[in-house]
Coordinates of N, CA and C in Angstrom, one line a residue:
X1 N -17.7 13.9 15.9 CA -17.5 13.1 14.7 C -16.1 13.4 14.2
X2 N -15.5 12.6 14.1 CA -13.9 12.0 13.3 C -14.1 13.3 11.9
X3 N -13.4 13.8 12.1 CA -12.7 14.4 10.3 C -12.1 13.5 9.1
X4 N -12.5 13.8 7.9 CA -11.6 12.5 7.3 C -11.5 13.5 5.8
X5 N -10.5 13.5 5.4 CA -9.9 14.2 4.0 C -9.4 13.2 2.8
X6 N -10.4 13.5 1.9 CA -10.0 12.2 0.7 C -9.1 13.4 0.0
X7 N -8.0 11.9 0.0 CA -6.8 12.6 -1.2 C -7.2 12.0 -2.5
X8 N -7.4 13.1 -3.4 CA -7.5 13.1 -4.8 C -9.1 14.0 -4.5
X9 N -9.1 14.2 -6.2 CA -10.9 14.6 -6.6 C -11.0 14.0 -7.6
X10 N -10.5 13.3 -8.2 CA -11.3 12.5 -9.4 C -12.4 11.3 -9.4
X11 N -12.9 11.1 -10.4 CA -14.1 10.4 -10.1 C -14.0 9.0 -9.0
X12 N -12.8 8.8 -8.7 CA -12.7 7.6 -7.3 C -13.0 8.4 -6.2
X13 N -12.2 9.5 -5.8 CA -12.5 10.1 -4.9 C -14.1 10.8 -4.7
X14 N -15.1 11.4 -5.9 CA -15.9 11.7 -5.7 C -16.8 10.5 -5.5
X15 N -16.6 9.4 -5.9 CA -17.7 8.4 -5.1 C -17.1 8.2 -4.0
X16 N -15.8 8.3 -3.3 CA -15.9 7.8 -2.2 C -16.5 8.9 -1.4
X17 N -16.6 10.1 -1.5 CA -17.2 11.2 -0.9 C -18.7 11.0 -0.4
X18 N -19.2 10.6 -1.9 CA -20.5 10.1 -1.5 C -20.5 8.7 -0.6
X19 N -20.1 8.0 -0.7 CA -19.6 6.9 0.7 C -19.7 7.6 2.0
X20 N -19.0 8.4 1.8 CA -18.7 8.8 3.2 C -20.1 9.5 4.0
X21 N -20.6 10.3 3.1 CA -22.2 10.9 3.4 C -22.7 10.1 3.6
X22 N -23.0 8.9 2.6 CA -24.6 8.1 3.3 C -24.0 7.3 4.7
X23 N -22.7 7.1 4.8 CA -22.3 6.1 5.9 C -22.6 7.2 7.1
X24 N -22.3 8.4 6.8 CA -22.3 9.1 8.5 C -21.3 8.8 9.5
X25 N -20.2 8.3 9.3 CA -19.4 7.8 10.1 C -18.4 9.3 10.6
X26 N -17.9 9.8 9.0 CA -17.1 10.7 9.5 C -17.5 12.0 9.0
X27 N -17.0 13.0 9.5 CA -17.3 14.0 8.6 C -16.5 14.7 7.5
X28 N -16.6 14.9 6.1 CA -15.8 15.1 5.6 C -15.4 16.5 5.5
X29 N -14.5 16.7 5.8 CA -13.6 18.0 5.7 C -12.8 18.6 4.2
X30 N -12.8 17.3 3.3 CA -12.6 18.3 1.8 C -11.4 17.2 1.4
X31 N -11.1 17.5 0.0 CA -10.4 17.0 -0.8 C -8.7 17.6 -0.9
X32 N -7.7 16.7 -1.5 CA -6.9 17.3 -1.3 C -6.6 16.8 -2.5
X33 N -5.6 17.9 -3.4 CA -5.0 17.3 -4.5 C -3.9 18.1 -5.0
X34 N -2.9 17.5 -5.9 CA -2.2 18.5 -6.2 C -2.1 19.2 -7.9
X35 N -2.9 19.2 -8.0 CA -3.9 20.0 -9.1 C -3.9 21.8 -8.6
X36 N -3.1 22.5 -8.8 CA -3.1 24.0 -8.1 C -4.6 24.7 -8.9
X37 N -4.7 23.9 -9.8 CA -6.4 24.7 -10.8 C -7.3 24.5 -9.6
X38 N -7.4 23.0 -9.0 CA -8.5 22.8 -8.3 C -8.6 23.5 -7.0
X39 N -7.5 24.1 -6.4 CA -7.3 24.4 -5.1 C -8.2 25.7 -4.4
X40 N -9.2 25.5 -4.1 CA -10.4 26.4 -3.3 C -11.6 26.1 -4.4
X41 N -11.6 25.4 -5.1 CA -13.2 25.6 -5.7 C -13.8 23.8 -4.8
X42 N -15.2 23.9 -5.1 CA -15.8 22.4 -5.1 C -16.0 21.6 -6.0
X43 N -16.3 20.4 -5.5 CA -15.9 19.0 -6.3 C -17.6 18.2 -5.9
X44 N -18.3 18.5 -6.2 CA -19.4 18.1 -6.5 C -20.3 18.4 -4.7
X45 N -19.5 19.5 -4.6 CA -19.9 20.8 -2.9 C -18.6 20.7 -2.1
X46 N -17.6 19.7 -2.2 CA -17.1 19.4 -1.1 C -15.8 20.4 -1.7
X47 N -15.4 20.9 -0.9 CA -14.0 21.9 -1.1 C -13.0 21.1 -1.5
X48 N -12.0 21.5 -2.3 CA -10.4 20.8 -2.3 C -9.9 22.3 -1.7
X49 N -9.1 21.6 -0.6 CA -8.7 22.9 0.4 C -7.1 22.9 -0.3
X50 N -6.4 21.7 -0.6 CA -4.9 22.4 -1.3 C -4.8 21.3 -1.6
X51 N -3.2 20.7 -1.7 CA -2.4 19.9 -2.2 C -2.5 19.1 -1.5
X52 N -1.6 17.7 -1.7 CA -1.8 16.4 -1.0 C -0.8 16.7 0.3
X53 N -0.2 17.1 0.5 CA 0.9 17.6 1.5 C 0.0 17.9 2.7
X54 N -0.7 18.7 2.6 CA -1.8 19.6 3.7 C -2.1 18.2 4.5
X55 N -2.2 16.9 4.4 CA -2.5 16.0 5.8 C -1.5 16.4 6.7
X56 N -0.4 16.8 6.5 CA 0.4 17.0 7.3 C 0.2 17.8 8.9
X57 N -0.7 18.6 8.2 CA -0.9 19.9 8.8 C -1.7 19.6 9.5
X58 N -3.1 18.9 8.8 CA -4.3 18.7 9.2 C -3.9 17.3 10.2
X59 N -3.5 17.6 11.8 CA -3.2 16.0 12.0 C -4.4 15.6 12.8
X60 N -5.4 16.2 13.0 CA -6.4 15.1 13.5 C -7.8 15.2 12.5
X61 N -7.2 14.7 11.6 CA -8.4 14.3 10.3 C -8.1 12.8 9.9
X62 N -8.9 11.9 9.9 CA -8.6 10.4 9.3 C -8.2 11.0 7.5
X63 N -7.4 9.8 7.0 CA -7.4 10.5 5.7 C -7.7 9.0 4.4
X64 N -8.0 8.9 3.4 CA -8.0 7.8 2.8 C -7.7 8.7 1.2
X65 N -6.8 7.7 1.0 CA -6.5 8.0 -0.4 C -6.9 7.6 -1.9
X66 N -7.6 8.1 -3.0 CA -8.3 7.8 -3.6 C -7.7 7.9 -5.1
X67 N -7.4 7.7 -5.5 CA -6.3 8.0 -6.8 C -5.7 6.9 -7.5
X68 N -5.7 7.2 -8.9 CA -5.4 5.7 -9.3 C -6.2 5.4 -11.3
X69 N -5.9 5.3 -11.9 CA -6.9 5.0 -12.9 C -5.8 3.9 -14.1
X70 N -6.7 3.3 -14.6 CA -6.0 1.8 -15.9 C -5.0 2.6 -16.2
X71 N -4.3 3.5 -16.7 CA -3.1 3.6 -17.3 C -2.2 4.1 -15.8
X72 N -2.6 4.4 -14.5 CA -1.5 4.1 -13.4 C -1.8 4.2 -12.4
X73 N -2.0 2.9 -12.1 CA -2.9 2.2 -10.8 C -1.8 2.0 -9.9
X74 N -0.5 2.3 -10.1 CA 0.7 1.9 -9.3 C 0.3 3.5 -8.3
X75 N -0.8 4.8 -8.4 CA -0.4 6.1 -8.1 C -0.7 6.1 -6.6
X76 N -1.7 5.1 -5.9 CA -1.9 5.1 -4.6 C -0.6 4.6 -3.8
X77 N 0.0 3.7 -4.8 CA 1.0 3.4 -3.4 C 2.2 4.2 -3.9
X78 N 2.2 4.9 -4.9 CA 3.3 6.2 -5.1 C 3.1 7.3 -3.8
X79 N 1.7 7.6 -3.7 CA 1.4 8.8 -2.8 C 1.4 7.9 -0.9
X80 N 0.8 7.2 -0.9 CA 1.2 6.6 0.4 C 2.7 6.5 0.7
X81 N 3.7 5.8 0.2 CA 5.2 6.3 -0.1 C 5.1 7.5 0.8
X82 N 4.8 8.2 -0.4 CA 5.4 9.5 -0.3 C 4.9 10.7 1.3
X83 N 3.7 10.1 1.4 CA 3.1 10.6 2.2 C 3.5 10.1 3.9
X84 N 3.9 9.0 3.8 CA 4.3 8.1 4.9 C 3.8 8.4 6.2
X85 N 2.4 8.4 6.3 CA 1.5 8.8 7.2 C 1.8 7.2 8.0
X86 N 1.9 7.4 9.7 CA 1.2 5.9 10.0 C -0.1 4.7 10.0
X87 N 0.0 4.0 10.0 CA -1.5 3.0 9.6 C -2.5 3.5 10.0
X88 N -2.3 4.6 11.7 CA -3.7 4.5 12.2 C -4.2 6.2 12.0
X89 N -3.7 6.5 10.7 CA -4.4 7.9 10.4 C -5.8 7.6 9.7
X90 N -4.9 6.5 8.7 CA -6.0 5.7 7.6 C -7.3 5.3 8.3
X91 N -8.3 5.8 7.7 CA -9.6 5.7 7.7 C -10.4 4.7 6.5
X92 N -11.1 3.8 7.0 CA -11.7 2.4 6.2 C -13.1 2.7 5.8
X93 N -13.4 3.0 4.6 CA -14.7 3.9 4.2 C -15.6 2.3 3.8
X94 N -16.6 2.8 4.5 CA -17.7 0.9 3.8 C -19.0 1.5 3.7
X95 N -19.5 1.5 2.4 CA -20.8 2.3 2.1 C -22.0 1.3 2.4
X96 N -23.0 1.8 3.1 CA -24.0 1.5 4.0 C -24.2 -0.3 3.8
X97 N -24.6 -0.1 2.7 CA -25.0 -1.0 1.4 C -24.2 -2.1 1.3
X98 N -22.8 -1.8 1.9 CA -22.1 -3.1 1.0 C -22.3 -4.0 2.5
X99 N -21.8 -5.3 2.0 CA -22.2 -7.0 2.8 C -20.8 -7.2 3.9
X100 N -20.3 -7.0 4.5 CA -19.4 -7.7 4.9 C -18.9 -8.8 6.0
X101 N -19.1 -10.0 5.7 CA -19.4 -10.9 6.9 C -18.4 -10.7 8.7
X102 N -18.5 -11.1 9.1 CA -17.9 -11.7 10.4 C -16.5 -11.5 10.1
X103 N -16.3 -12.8 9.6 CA -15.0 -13.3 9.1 C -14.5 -12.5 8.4
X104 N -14.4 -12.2 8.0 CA -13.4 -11.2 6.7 C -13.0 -10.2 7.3
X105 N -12.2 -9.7 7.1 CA -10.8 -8.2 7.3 C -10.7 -7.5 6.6
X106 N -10.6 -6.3 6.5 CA -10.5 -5.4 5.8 C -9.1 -3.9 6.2
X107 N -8.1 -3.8 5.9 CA -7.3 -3.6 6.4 C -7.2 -1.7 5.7
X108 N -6.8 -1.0 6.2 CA -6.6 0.9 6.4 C -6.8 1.2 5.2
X109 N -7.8 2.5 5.1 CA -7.2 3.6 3.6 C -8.0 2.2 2.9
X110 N -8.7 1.3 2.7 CA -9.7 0.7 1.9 C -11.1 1.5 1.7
X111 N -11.8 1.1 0.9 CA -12.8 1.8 0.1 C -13.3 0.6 -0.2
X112 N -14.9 0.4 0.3 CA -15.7 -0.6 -0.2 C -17.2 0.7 -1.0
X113 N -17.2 0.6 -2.1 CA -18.6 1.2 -2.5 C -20.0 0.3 -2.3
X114 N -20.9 0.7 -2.9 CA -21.8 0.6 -2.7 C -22.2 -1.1 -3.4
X115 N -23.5 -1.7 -2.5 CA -23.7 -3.0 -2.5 C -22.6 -4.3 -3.4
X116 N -21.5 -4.0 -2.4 CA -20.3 -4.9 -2.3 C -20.1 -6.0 -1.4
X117 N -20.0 -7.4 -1.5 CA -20.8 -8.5 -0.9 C -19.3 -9.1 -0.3
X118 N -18.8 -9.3 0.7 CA -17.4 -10.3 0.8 C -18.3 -11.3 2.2
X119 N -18.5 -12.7 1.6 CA -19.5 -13.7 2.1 C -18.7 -14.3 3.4
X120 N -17.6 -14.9 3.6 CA -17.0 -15.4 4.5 C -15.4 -15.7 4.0
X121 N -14.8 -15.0 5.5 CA -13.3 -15.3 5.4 C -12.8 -14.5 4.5
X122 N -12.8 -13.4 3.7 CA -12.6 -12.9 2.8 C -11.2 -11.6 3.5
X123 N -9.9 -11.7 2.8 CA -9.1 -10.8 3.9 C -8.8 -9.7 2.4
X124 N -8.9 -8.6 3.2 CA -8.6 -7.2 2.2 C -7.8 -6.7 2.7
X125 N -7.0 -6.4 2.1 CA -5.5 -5.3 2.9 C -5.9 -3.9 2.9
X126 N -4.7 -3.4 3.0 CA -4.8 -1.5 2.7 C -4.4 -1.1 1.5
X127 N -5.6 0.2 1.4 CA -5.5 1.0 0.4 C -6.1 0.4 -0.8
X128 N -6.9 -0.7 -0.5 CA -7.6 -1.3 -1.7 C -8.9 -0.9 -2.6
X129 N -9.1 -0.4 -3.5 CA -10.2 0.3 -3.9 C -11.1 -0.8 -4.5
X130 N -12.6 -0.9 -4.2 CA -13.7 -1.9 -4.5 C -15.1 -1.3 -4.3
X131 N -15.1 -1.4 -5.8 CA -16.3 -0.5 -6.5 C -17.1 -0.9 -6.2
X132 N -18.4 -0.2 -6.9 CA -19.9 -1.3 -6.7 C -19.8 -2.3 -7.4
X133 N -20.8 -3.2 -6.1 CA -21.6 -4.3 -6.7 C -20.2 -5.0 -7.0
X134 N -19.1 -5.4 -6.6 CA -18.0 -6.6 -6.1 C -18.5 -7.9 -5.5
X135 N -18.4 -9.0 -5.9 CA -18.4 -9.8 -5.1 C -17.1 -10.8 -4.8
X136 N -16.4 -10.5 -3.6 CA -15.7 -11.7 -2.9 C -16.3 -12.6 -2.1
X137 N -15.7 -13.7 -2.6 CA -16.4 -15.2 -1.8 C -15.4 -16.1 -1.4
X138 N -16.2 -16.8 -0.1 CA -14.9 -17.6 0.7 C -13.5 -17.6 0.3
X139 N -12.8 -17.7 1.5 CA -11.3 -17.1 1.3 C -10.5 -16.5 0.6
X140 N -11.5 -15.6 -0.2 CA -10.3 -14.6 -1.4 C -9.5 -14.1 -0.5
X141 N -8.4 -13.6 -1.2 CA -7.8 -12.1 -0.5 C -6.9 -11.8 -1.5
X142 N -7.2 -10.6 -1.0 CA -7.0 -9.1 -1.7 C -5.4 -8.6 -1.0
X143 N -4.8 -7.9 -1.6 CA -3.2 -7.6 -1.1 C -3.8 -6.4 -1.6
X144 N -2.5 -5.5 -0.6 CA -2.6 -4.2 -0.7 C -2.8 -3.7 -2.0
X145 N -3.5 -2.2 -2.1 CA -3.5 -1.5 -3.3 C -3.8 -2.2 -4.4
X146 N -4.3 -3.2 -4.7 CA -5.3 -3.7 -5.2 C -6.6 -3.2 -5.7
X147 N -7.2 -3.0 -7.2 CA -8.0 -2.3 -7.6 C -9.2 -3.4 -8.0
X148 N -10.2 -3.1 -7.8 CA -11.2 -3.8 -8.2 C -12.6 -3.1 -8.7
X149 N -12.9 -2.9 -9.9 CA -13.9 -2.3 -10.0 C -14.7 -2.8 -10.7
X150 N -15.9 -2.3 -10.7 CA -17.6 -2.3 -10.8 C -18.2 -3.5 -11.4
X151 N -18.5 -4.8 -10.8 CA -19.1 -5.9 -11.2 C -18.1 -6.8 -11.2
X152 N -16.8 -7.0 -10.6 CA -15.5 -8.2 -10.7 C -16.7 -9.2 -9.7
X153 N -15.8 -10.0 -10.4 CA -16.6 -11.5 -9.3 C -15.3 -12.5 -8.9
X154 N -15.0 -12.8 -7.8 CA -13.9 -13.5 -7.1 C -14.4 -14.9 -6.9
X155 N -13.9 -16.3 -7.7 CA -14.4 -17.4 -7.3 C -13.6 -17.9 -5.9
X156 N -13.8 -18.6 -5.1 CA -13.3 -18.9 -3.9 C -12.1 -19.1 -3.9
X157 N -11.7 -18.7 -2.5 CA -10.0 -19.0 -2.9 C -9.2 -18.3 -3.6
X158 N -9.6 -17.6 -4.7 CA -8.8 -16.7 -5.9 C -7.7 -15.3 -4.7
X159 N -7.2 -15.1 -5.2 CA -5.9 -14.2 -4.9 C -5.8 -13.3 -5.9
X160 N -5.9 -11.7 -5.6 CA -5.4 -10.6 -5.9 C -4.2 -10.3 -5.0
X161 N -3.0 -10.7 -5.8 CA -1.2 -10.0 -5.6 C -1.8 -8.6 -5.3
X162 N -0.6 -7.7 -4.5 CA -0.7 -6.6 -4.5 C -0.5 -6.0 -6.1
X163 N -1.4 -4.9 -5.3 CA -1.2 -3.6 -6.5 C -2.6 -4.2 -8.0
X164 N -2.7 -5.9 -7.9 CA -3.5 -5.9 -9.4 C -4.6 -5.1 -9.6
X165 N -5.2 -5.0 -10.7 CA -6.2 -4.6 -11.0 C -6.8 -5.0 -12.2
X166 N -8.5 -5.2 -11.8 CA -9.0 -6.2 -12.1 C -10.3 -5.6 -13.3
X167 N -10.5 -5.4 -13.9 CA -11.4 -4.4 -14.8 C -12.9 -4.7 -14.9
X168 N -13.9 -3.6 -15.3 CA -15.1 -4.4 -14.8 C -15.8 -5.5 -15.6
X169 N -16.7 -6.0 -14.7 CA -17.3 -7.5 -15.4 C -16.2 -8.7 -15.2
X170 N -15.0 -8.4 -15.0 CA -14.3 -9.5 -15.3 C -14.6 -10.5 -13.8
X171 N -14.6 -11.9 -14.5 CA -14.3 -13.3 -13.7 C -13.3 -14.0 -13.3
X172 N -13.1 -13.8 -12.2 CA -11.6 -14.9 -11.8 C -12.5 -16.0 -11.0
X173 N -11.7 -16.8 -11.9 CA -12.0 -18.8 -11.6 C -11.5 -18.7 -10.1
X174 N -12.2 -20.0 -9.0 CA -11.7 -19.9 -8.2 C -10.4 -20.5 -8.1
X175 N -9.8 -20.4 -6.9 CA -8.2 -20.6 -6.8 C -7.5 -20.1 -7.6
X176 N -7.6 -18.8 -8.3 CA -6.6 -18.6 -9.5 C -6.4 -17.3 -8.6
X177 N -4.9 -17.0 -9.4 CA -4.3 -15.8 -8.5 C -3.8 -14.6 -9.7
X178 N -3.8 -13.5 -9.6 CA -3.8 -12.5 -10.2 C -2.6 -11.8 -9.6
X179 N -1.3 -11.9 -10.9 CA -0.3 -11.4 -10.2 C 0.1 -10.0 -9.7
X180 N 0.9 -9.5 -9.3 CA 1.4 -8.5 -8.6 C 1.4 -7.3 -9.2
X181 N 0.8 -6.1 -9.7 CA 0.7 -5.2 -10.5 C 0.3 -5.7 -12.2
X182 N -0.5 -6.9 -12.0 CA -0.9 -7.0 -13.3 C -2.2 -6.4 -13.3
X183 N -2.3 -6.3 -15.1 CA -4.1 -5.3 -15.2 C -4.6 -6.5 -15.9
X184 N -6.2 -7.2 -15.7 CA -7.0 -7.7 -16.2 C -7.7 -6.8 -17.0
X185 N -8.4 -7.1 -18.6 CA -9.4 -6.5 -19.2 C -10.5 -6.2 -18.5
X186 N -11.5 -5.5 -18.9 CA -12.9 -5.6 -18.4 C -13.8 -6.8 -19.0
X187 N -14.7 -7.4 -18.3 CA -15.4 -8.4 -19.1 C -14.2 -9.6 -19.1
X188 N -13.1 -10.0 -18.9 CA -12.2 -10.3 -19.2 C -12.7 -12.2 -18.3
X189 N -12.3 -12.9 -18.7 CA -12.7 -14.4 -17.6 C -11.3 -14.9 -17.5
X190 N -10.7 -15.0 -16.4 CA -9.5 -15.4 -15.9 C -9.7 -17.0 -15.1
X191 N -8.7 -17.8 -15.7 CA -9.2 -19.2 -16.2 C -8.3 -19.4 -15.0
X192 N -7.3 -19.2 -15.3 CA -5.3 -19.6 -14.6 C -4.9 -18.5 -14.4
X193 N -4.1 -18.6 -14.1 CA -3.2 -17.8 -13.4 C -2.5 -17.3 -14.3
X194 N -2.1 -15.2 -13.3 CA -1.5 -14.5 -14.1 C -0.6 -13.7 -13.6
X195 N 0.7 -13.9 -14.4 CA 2.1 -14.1 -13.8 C 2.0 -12.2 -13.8
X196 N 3.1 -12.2 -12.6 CA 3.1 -10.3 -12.3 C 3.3 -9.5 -13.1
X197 N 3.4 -8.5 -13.3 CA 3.4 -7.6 -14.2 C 2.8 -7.5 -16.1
X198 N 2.0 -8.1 -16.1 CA 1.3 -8.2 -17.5 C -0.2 -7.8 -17.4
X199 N -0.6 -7.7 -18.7 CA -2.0 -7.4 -19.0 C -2.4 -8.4 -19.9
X200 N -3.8 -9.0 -19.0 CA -4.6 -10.2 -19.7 C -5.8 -9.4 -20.0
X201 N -6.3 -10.1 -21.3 CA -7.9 -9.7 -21.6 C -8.3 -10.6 -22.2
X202 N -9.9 -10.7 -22.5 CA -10.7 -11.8 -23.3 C -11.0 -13.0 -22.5
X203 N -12.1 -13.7 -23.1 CA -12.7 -14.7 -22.3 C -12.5 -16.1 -23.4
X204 N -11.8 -17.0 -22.6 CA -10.7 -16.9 -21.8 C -9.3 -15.7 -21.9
X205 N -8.9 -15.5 -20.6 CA -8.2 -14.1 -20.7 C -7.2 -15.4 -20.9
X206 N -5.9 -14.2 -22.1 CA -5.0 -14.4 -22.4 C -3.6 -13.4 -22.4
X207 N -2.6 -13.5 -22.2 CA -1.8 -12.2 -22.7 C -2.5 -11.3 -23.4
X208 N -1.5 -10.3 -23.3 CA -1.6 -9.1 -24.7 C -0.3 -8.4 -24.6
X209 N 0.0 -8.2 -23.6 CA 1.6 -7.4 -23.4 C 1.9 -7.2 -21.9
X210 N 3.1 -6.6 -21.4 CA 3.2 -6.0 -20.3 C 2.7 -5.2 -19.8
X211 N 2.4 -5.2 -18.7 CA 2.1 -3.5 -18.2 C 2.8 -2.3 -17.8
X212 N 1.6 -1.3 -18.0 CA 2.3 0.0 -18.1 C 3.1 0.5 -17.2
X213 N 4.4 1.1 -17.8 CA 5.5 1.6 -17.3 C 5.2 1.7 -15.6
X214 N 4.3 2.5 -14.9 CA 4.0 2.9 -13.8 C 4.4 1.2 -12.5
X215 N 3.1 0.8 -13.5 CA 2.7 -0.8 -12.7 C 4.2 -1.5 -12.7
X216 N 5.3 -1.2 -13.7 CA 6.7 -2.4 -14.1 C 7.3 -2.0 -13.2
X217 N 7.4 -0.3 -13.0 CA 8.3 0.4 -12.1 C 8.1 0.1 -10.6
X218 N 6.6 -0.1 -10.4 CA 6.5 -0.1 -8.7 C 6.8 -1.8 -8.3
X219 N 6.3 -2.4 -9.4 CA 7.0 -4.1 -9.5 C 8.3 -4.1 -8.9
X220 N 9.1 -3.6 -10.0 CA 10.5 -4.0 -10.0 C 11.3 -3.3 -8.5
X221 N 10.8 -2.1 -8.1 CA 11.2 -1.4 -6.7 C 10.8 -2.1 -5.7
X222 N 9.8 -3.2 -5.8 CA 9.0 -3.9 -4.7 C 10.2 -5.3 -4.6
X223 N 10.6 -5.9 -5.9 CA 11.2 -7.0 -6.1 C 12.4 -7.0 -6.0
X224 N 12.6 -5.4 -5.7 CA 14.4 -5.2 -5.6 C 14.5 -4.9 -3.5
X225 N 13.4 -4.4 -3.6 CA 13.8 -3.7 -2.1 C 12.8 -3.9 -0.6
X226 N 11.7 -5.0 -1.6 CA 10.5 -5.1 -1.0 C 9.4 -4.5 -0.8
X227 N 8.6 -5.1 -0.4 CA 7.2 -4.0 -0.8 C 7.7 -2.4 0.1
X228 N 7.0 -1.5 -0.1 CA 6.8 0.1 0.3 C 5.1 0.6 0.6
X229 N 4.8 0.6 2.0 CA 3.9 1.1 2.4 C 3.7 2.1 2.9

């Protein structure tokens, strides 16, 4: 059985842990973070063996990265950057439970949790995190590093830009696209379309301001120099 090392230990990473157990796919080998407090204790049994650097070392462990929370959701494709592992280290974690048709794609270093439904034609990039109980439906797609969590509902057709994130409960209408490192509220119902780098909330979602520093910064580096994977 495959080795696989989740980077991070925070609560994304400790559900993906559990992902990983009920799937049986790989075996997990431990956490990695760069937290020097966490470095040799467990994380709900599973060791954090050191720093995020240690993939380096470890080179035949699949690895998927887990990191990321509403105030800086830009931190997964900071550490991928930084890490510059090739595509085919990345390991695609899909918990027993979740639906994933035929048709649909799902692309490296993604994370599907538990009974998550993508019905047909549905394309997910890398490094996308999608919590429980998600549903995408006919033709969404998802761009890289893209966050979705616990109860988002995708009407057909709708578009997640890279990097957005989408908060729970919230609804996107179909065909509506969700810009490029923008954050949606939770609960939030997304009517039209939402231009990149802002934060919508409320039903109907509306402005409220820009997004945080993190999300503007990895924007503006993406729109000066092109995306960084």
């Amino acid at each position: 059985m495959t080795g696989l090392v989740i980077v991070g230990a925070g609560g994304f990473a400790r559900e993906t842990a559990q992902a990983v157990a009920d799937a049986g796919e790989f075996k997990l080998l431990g956490h990695l973070d760069d937290n020097p407090a966490l470095h040799g204790t467990d994380v709900d049994g599973v060791p954090v063996l050191g720093g995020c650097d240690l993939v380096h070392e470890l080179t035949g462990a699949r690895v998927v990265i887990c990191v990321g929370n509403p105030r800086d959701y830009a931190a997964r494709a900071r550490l991928v950057r930084r890490l510059a592992l090739p595509a085919d280290r990345y390991a695609t974690v899909i918990h027993p439970t979740a639906s994933v048709s035929a048709t649909s794609e799902i692309g490296p270093g993604t994370v599907l949790l538990a009974h998550c439904a993508l019905t047909a034609a549905v394309r997910v990039g890398a490094h996308v995190a999608v919590m429980p109980q998600v549903v995408l439906t006919h033709d969404d797609v998802v761009e890289d590093f893209a966050t979705l969590t616990s109860g988002v509902r995708l009407g057909g057709g709708a578009r997640l830009e890279r990097g957005a994130y989408v908060g729970s409960g919230a609804l996107v209408r179909e065909g509506t696209t969700v810009g490029a490192w923008s954050l949606v509220g939770m609960g939030s119902a997304v009517l039209g379309d939402v231009p990149p780098g802002e934060v919508w909330v409320g039903s109907p979602a509306r402005r409220l301001r820009a997004a945080e520093p993190p999300a503007l910064e990895q924007l503006a580096t993406e729109t000066v120099g092109g995306p960084l994977t």
